[in-house]
Coordinates of C-alpha atoms in Angstrom, one line a residue:
X15 CA -37.6 25.5 5.4
X16 CA -34.8 27.8 6.5
X17 CA -31.4 27.2 5.0
X18 CA -28.7 29.1 6.8
X19 CA -25.7 27.7 4.6
X20 CA -26.9 27.7 1.1
X21 CA -27.5 23.8 1.3
X22 CA -30.2 23.9 -1.4
X23 CA -28.3 25.8 -3.9
X24 CA -25.3 23.4 -3.4
X25 CA -27.7 20.4 -3.8
X26 CA -29.0 21.6 -7.2
X27 CA -25.6 22.4 -8.2
X28 CA -24.2 19.1 -7.3
X29 CA -21.7 20.7 -5.2
X30 CA -20.2 19.2 -1.8
X31 CA -18.6 21.5 0.5
X32 CA -18.0 21.6 4.5
X33 CA -20.2 24.0 6.6
X34 CA -17.9 26.8 7.6
X35 CA -14.1 26.6 7.4
X36 CA -13.0 23.1 6.0
X37 CA -9.8 23.4 7.9
X38 CA -11.6 23.5 11.4
X39 CA -14.2 20.6 10.3
X40 CA -11.7 18.2 9.2
X41 CA -9.5 19.0 12.2
X42 CA -12.6 17.9 14.3
X43 CA -13.0 14.6 12.4
X44 CA -10.4 13.2 10.0
X45 CA -12.4 11.0 8.5
X46 CA -14.6 13.6 7.1
X47 CA -12.1 13.9 4.4
X48 CA -12.9 10.3 3.2
X49 CA -16.4 10.8 3.8
X50 CA -16.1 13.6 1.4
X51 CA -14.9 11.2 -1.4
X52 CA -17.7 8.7 -0.5
X53 CA -20.4 11.3 -0.7
X54 CA -19.2 12.7 -4.2
X55 CA -18.9 9.2 -5.3
X56 CA -22.3 7.8 -4.4
X57 CA -24.2 11.2 -5.4
X58 CA -22.2 12.0 -8.4
X59 CA -21.3 15.6 -6.9
X60 CA -18.2 17.6 -7.3
X61 CA -16.2 18.5 -4.2
X62 CA -15.8 22.4 -3.8
X63 CA -12.3 23.7 -4.4
X64 CA -11.7 25.1 -1.1
X65 CA -12.9 21.8 0.6
X66 CA -10.7 20.0 -1.9
X67 CA -7.7 22.0 -1.0
X68 CA -8.1 21.6 2.9
X69 CA -8.3 17.7 2.4
X70 CA -5.2 17.8 0.3
X71 CA -3.4 19.9 3.0
X72 CA -4.5 17.4 5.8
X73 CA -4.5 14.0 3.7
X74 CA -1.7 12.5 5.6
X75 CA -3.7 12.9 9.0
X76 CA -6.2 10.3 7.6
X77 CA -3.7 7.8 8.8
X78 CA -4.8 8.4 12.4
X79 CA -8.2 7.3 11.8
X80 CA -9.0 3.7 12.7
X81 CA -8.9 0.9 9.8
X82 CA -12.5 -0.1 10.6
X83 CA -13.9 3.5 10.0
X84 CA -11.6 3.9 6.8
X85 CA -12.9 0.3 5.6
X86 CA -16.5 1.2 6.2
X87 CA -16.2 4.1 3.7
X88 CA -14.4 2.3 1.2
X89 CA -16.9 -0.7 1.1
X90 CA -19.5 2.2 0.0
X91 CA -17.2 3.6 -2.4
X92 CA -16.4 0.2 -4.0
X93 CA -19.9 -0.8 -3.8
X94 CA -21.0 2.1 -5.8
X95 CA -21.6 1.9 -9.5
X96 CA -19.4 4.9 -9.8
X97 CA -16.2 3.4 -8.4
X98 CA -13.8 4.9 -10.7
X99 CA -14.9 8.1 -10.1
X100 CA -14.5 7.5 -6.4
X101 CA -10.8 6.4 -7.2
X102 CA -10.4 9.7 -9.0
X103 CA -11.6 11.6 -6.3
X104 CA -9.3 9.9 -3.9
X105 CA -6.5 10.5 -6.0
X106 CA -7.3 14.1 -6.6
X107 CA -7.7 14.7 -2.9
X108 CA -4.2 12.9 -2.3
X109 CA -5.7 10.4 0.1
X110 CA -4.9 7.3 -2.1
X111 CA -1.3 6.9 -0.6
X112 CA -2.7 6.4 2.9
X113 CA -5.8 4.9 1.9
X114 CA -5.5 2.6 -1.0
X115 CA -2.0 2.8 -2.5
X116 CA -2.5 -0.2 -4.5
X117 CA -4.3 1.9 -7.3
X118 CA -1.2 4.0 -7.7
X119 CA -0.5 3.8 -11.5
X120 CA -3.5 1.8 -12.6
X121 CA -5.2 2.5 -16.0
X122 CA -8.6 4.0 -14.6
X123 CA -10.1 4.0 -18.2
X124 CA -9.5 0.4 -18.8
X125 CA -10.6 -0.5 -15.0
X126 CA -13.8 1.5 -15.8
X127 CA -14.6 -0.3 -18.8
X128 CA -14.1 -3.9 -17.1
X129 CA -16.3 -2.4 -14.1
X130 CA -19.2 -1.6 -16.2
X131 CA -19.5 -5.2 -17.2
X132 CA -19.5 -6.3 -13.7
X133 CA -22.6 -8.3 -12.2
X134 CA -22.9 -8.9 -9.4
X135 CA -21.4 -5.4 -8.7
X136 CA -20.4 -5.4 -5.0
X137 CA -17.6 -4.7 -2.7
X138 CA -15.7 -8.1 -3.0
X139 CA -16.1 -8.4 -7.0
X140 CA -15.1 -4.9 -7.5
X141 CA -12.3 -5.1 -5.4
X142 CA -11.1 -8.2 -6.9
X143 CA -11.6 -6.5 -10.7
X144 CA -9.1 -3.4 -9.2
X145 CA -6.6 -6.0 -7.8
X146 CA -6.5 -8.1 -10.9
X147 CA -5.0 -5.0 -12.6
X148 CA -2.2 -4.7 -10.1
X149 CA 1.0 -6.6 -10.4
X150 CA 0.6 -8.7 -7.1
X151 CA -3.2 -9.0 -6.3
X152 CA -2.9 -11.6 -3.5
X153 CA -0.2 -9.6 -1.5
X154 CA -2.3 -6.5 -2.3
X155 CA -5.5 -8.1 -0.7
X156 CA -3.5 -9.3 2.4
X157 CA -2.3 -5.7 2.9
X158 CA -5.7 -4.4 2.3
X159 CA -7.5 -6.7 4.5
X160 CA -5.1 -5.6 7.5
X161 CA -5.4 -2.1 6.6
X162 CA -9.1 -1.8 6.2
X163 CA -10.0 -4.6 8.6
X164 CA -12.0 -6.8 6.2
X165 CA -13.8 -9.9 7.3
X166 CA -12.6 -13.3 6.5
X167 CA -15.7 -13.9 4.1
X168 CA -14.8 -10.8 2.5
X169 CA -11.2 -11.8 2.0
X170 CA -12.5 -15.2 0.9
X171 CA -14.6 -13.8 -1.8
X172 CA -12.3 -11.4 -3.1
X173 CA -9.4 -14.0 -3.3
X174 CA -11.6 -16.7 -4.8
X175 CA -12.4 -14.1 -7.7
X176 CA -8.8 -13.2 -8.1
X177 CA -7.6 -17.0 -8.4
X178 CA -10.0 -18.3 -10.4
X179 CA -11.5 -15.8 -12.8
X180 CA -9.0 -16.1 -15.5
X181 CA -9.6 -19.7 -15.5
X182 CA -13.4 -19.8 -16.3
X183 CA -12.7 -17.1 -19.1
X184 CA -11.3 -20.3 -20.9
X185 CA -12.8 -22.9 -18.9
X186 CA -14.3 -24.4 -22.4
X187 CA -10.5 -25.5 -23.2
X188 CA -9.7 -26.9 -19.9
X189 CA -10.4 -30.5 -18.4
X190 CA -13.7 -30.6 -16.5
X191 CA -11.6 -31.9 -13.5
X192 CA -10.0 -28.3 -13.4
X193 CA -13.3 -26.2 -14.1
X194 CA -15.5 -28.3 -11.9
X195 CA -14.0 -27.7 -8.3
X196 CA -14.5 -23.7 -9.3
X197 CA -18.0 -24.3 -10.1
X198 CA -19.1 -25.8 -6.9
X199 CA -17.1 -23.4 -4.7
X200 CA -19.8 -21.3 -2.6
X201 CA -18.2 -18.1 -4.3
X202 CA -18.8 -19.4 -8.0
X203 CA -21.5 -16.7 -8.7
X204 CA -18.8 -14.2 -8.0
X205 CA -16.1 -15.7 -9.8
X206 CA -17.9 -16.2 -12.8
X207 CA -19.2 -12.3 -12.5
X208 CA -15.9 -11.2 -12.6
X209 CA -14.8 -13.6 -15.4
X210 CA -17.8 -12.5 -17.5
X211 CA -16.7 -8.7 -17.0
X212 CA -13.2 -9.7 -18.0
X213 CA -14.2 -11.2 -21.4
X214 CA -16.9 -8.6 -22.1
X215 CA -14.6 -5.9 -21.5
X216 CA -11.8 -7.3 -23.9
X217 CA -14.3 -8.4 -26.4
X218 CA -12.9 -12.0 -26.6
X219 CA -14.8 -15.2 -26.7
X220 CA -17.5 -15.9 -24.2
X221 CA -17.4 -19.7 -24.9
X222 CA -16.1 -20.1 -21.5
X223 CA -18.6 -18.1 -19.6
X224 CA -21.3 -20.2 -21.6
X225 CA -20.0 -23.3 -20.4
X226 CA -19.7 -22.2 -17.0
X227 CA -23.2 -21.0 -16.6
X228 CA -24.6 -23.9 -18.3
X229 CA -22.9 -26.0 -16.0
X230 CA -23.8 -24.1 -13.0
X231 CA -27.6 -24.8 -14.0
X232 CA -27.4 -28.6 -13.8
X233 CA -28.7 -30.7 -10.8
X234 CA -26.2 -30.9 -8.0
X235 CA -25.9 -34.6 -8.4
X236 CA -24.8 -34.1 -11.9
X237 CA -22.6 -31.1 -11.5
X238 CA -21.0 -32.6 -8.2
X239 CA -21.3 -36.5 -8.3
X240 CA -20.7 -38.7 -5.2
X241 CA -16.9 -39.7 -4.8
X242 CA -16.3 -43.2 -5.9
X243 CA -13.6 -43.9 -3.1
X244 CA -13.2 -42.3 0.3
X245 CA -10.3 -42.3 2.8
X246 CA -12.2 -44.9 4.7
X247 CA -11.9 -47.1 1.6
X248 CA -8.3 -46.7 1.2
X249 CA -7.6 -47.8 5.0
X250 CA -10.0 -50.6 4.4
X251 CA -7.9 -51.5 1.5
X252 CA -4.7 -51.8 3.7
X253 CA -3.3 -48.3 2.2
X254 CA -1.1 -46.7 5.0
X255 CA -2.2 -43.4 6.6
X256 CA -0.4 -40.4 5.1
X257 CA -0.1 -37.6 2.7
X258 CA -0.7 -40.1 -0.3
X259 CA -4.5 -40.3 0.7
X260 CA -5.0 -36.8 -0.6
X261 CA -3.0 -37.6 -4.0
X262 CA -4.5 -40.7 -4.5
X263 CA -8.3 -39.5 -4.0
X264 CA -7.5 -36.4 -6.2
X265 CA -6.5 -38.7 -9.0
X266 CA -9.6 -40.7 -8.7
X267 CA -11.5 -37.7 -8.5
X268 CA -10.2 -36.0 -11.5
X269 CA -10.4 -39.4 -13.5
X270 CA -14.1 -39.6 -12.4
X271 CA -14.7 -35.9 -13.6
X272 CA -13.0 -36.3 -16.7
X273 CA -15.1 -39.6 -17.5
X274 CA -12.1 -41.9 -17.8
X275 CA -13.8 -44.1 -14.8
X276 CA -17.3 -44.1 -13.5
X277 CA -17.4 -47.1 -11.0
X278 CA -16.1 -47.9 -7.9
X279 CA -14.3 -51.2 -9.2
X280 CA -12.6 -48.8 -11.9
X281 CA -11.4 -46.7 -9.3
X282 CA -10.0 -49.3 -7.7
X283 CA -8.0 -50.7 -10.8
X284 CA -7.0 -47.2 -11.6
X285 CA -5.1 -46.9 -8.3
X286 CA -3.7 -50.4 -8.8
X287 CA -5.0 -51.8 -5.6
X288 CA -5.8 -55.5 -4.9
X289 CA -9.0 -56.5 -4.0
X290 CA -9.0 -57.5 -0.4
X291 CA -12.5 -56.8 0.4
X292 CA -14.9 -59.3 -0.4
X293 CA -17.3 -56.9 -1.4
X294 CA -15.1 -55.2 -4.1
X295 CA -15.8 -58.0 -6.4
X296 CA -19.4 -57.1 -6.3
X297 CA -18.9 -53.3 -6.4
X298 CA -20.1 -52.7 -9.8
X299 CA -23.3 -54.9 -9.4

């Protein structure tokens, strides 16, 4: 092997630098500045001071790089187990103001403790953990989605964890009608994963997590029983169509989940509907 640039020595030293003049290299492709952060993060390397200084000098120029390319690099940074090291590199290289301004002022030590307990650790759950520590998580997510060109799936997964993780941490104290819709959500494993990281990092009770995990292991018909009434039923009872359908059906569903009613007849009585269908009388048989 012929090593013209001393690359083997840098590999053994865990040092990352450009080949030749960093000013020229970053002038050829501005994305290389962010790739330096990504490589340093995923490999656990240090960035060579002259390379770092060149990045600082040209950091504002990262804004000319397409959002798709920036997003691709940030997915790898946030998907790494060394997320906080990556954020520190981003700040040290002065790239955060253009790439990830939402992390400005964050307590990175606290964030690192949270992420150490995250499982599954993937882009959307790591991003949720970061944004939960910001003042306005949902607006921040919308801004990032536009800037990094996130997919609808990534936004949905991250938003679900942001919105529901706190409730899951204390779900043992909440009505089942509040908890159950979260646990049947397609992103429930991510929501619970973020919630688990929150309670472990804070050293608080894990009773809520235990309840959630136990419930998610139930058979589907037990975790998510069929509804007692539908919109077609309401129409059949002569209830005029309109937005009240949603509130009526939700009230029935909540009562069903909380064990207040268990049969179709009880649901009808709960709504105060009169029996206008000849089959209603025998609905509980």
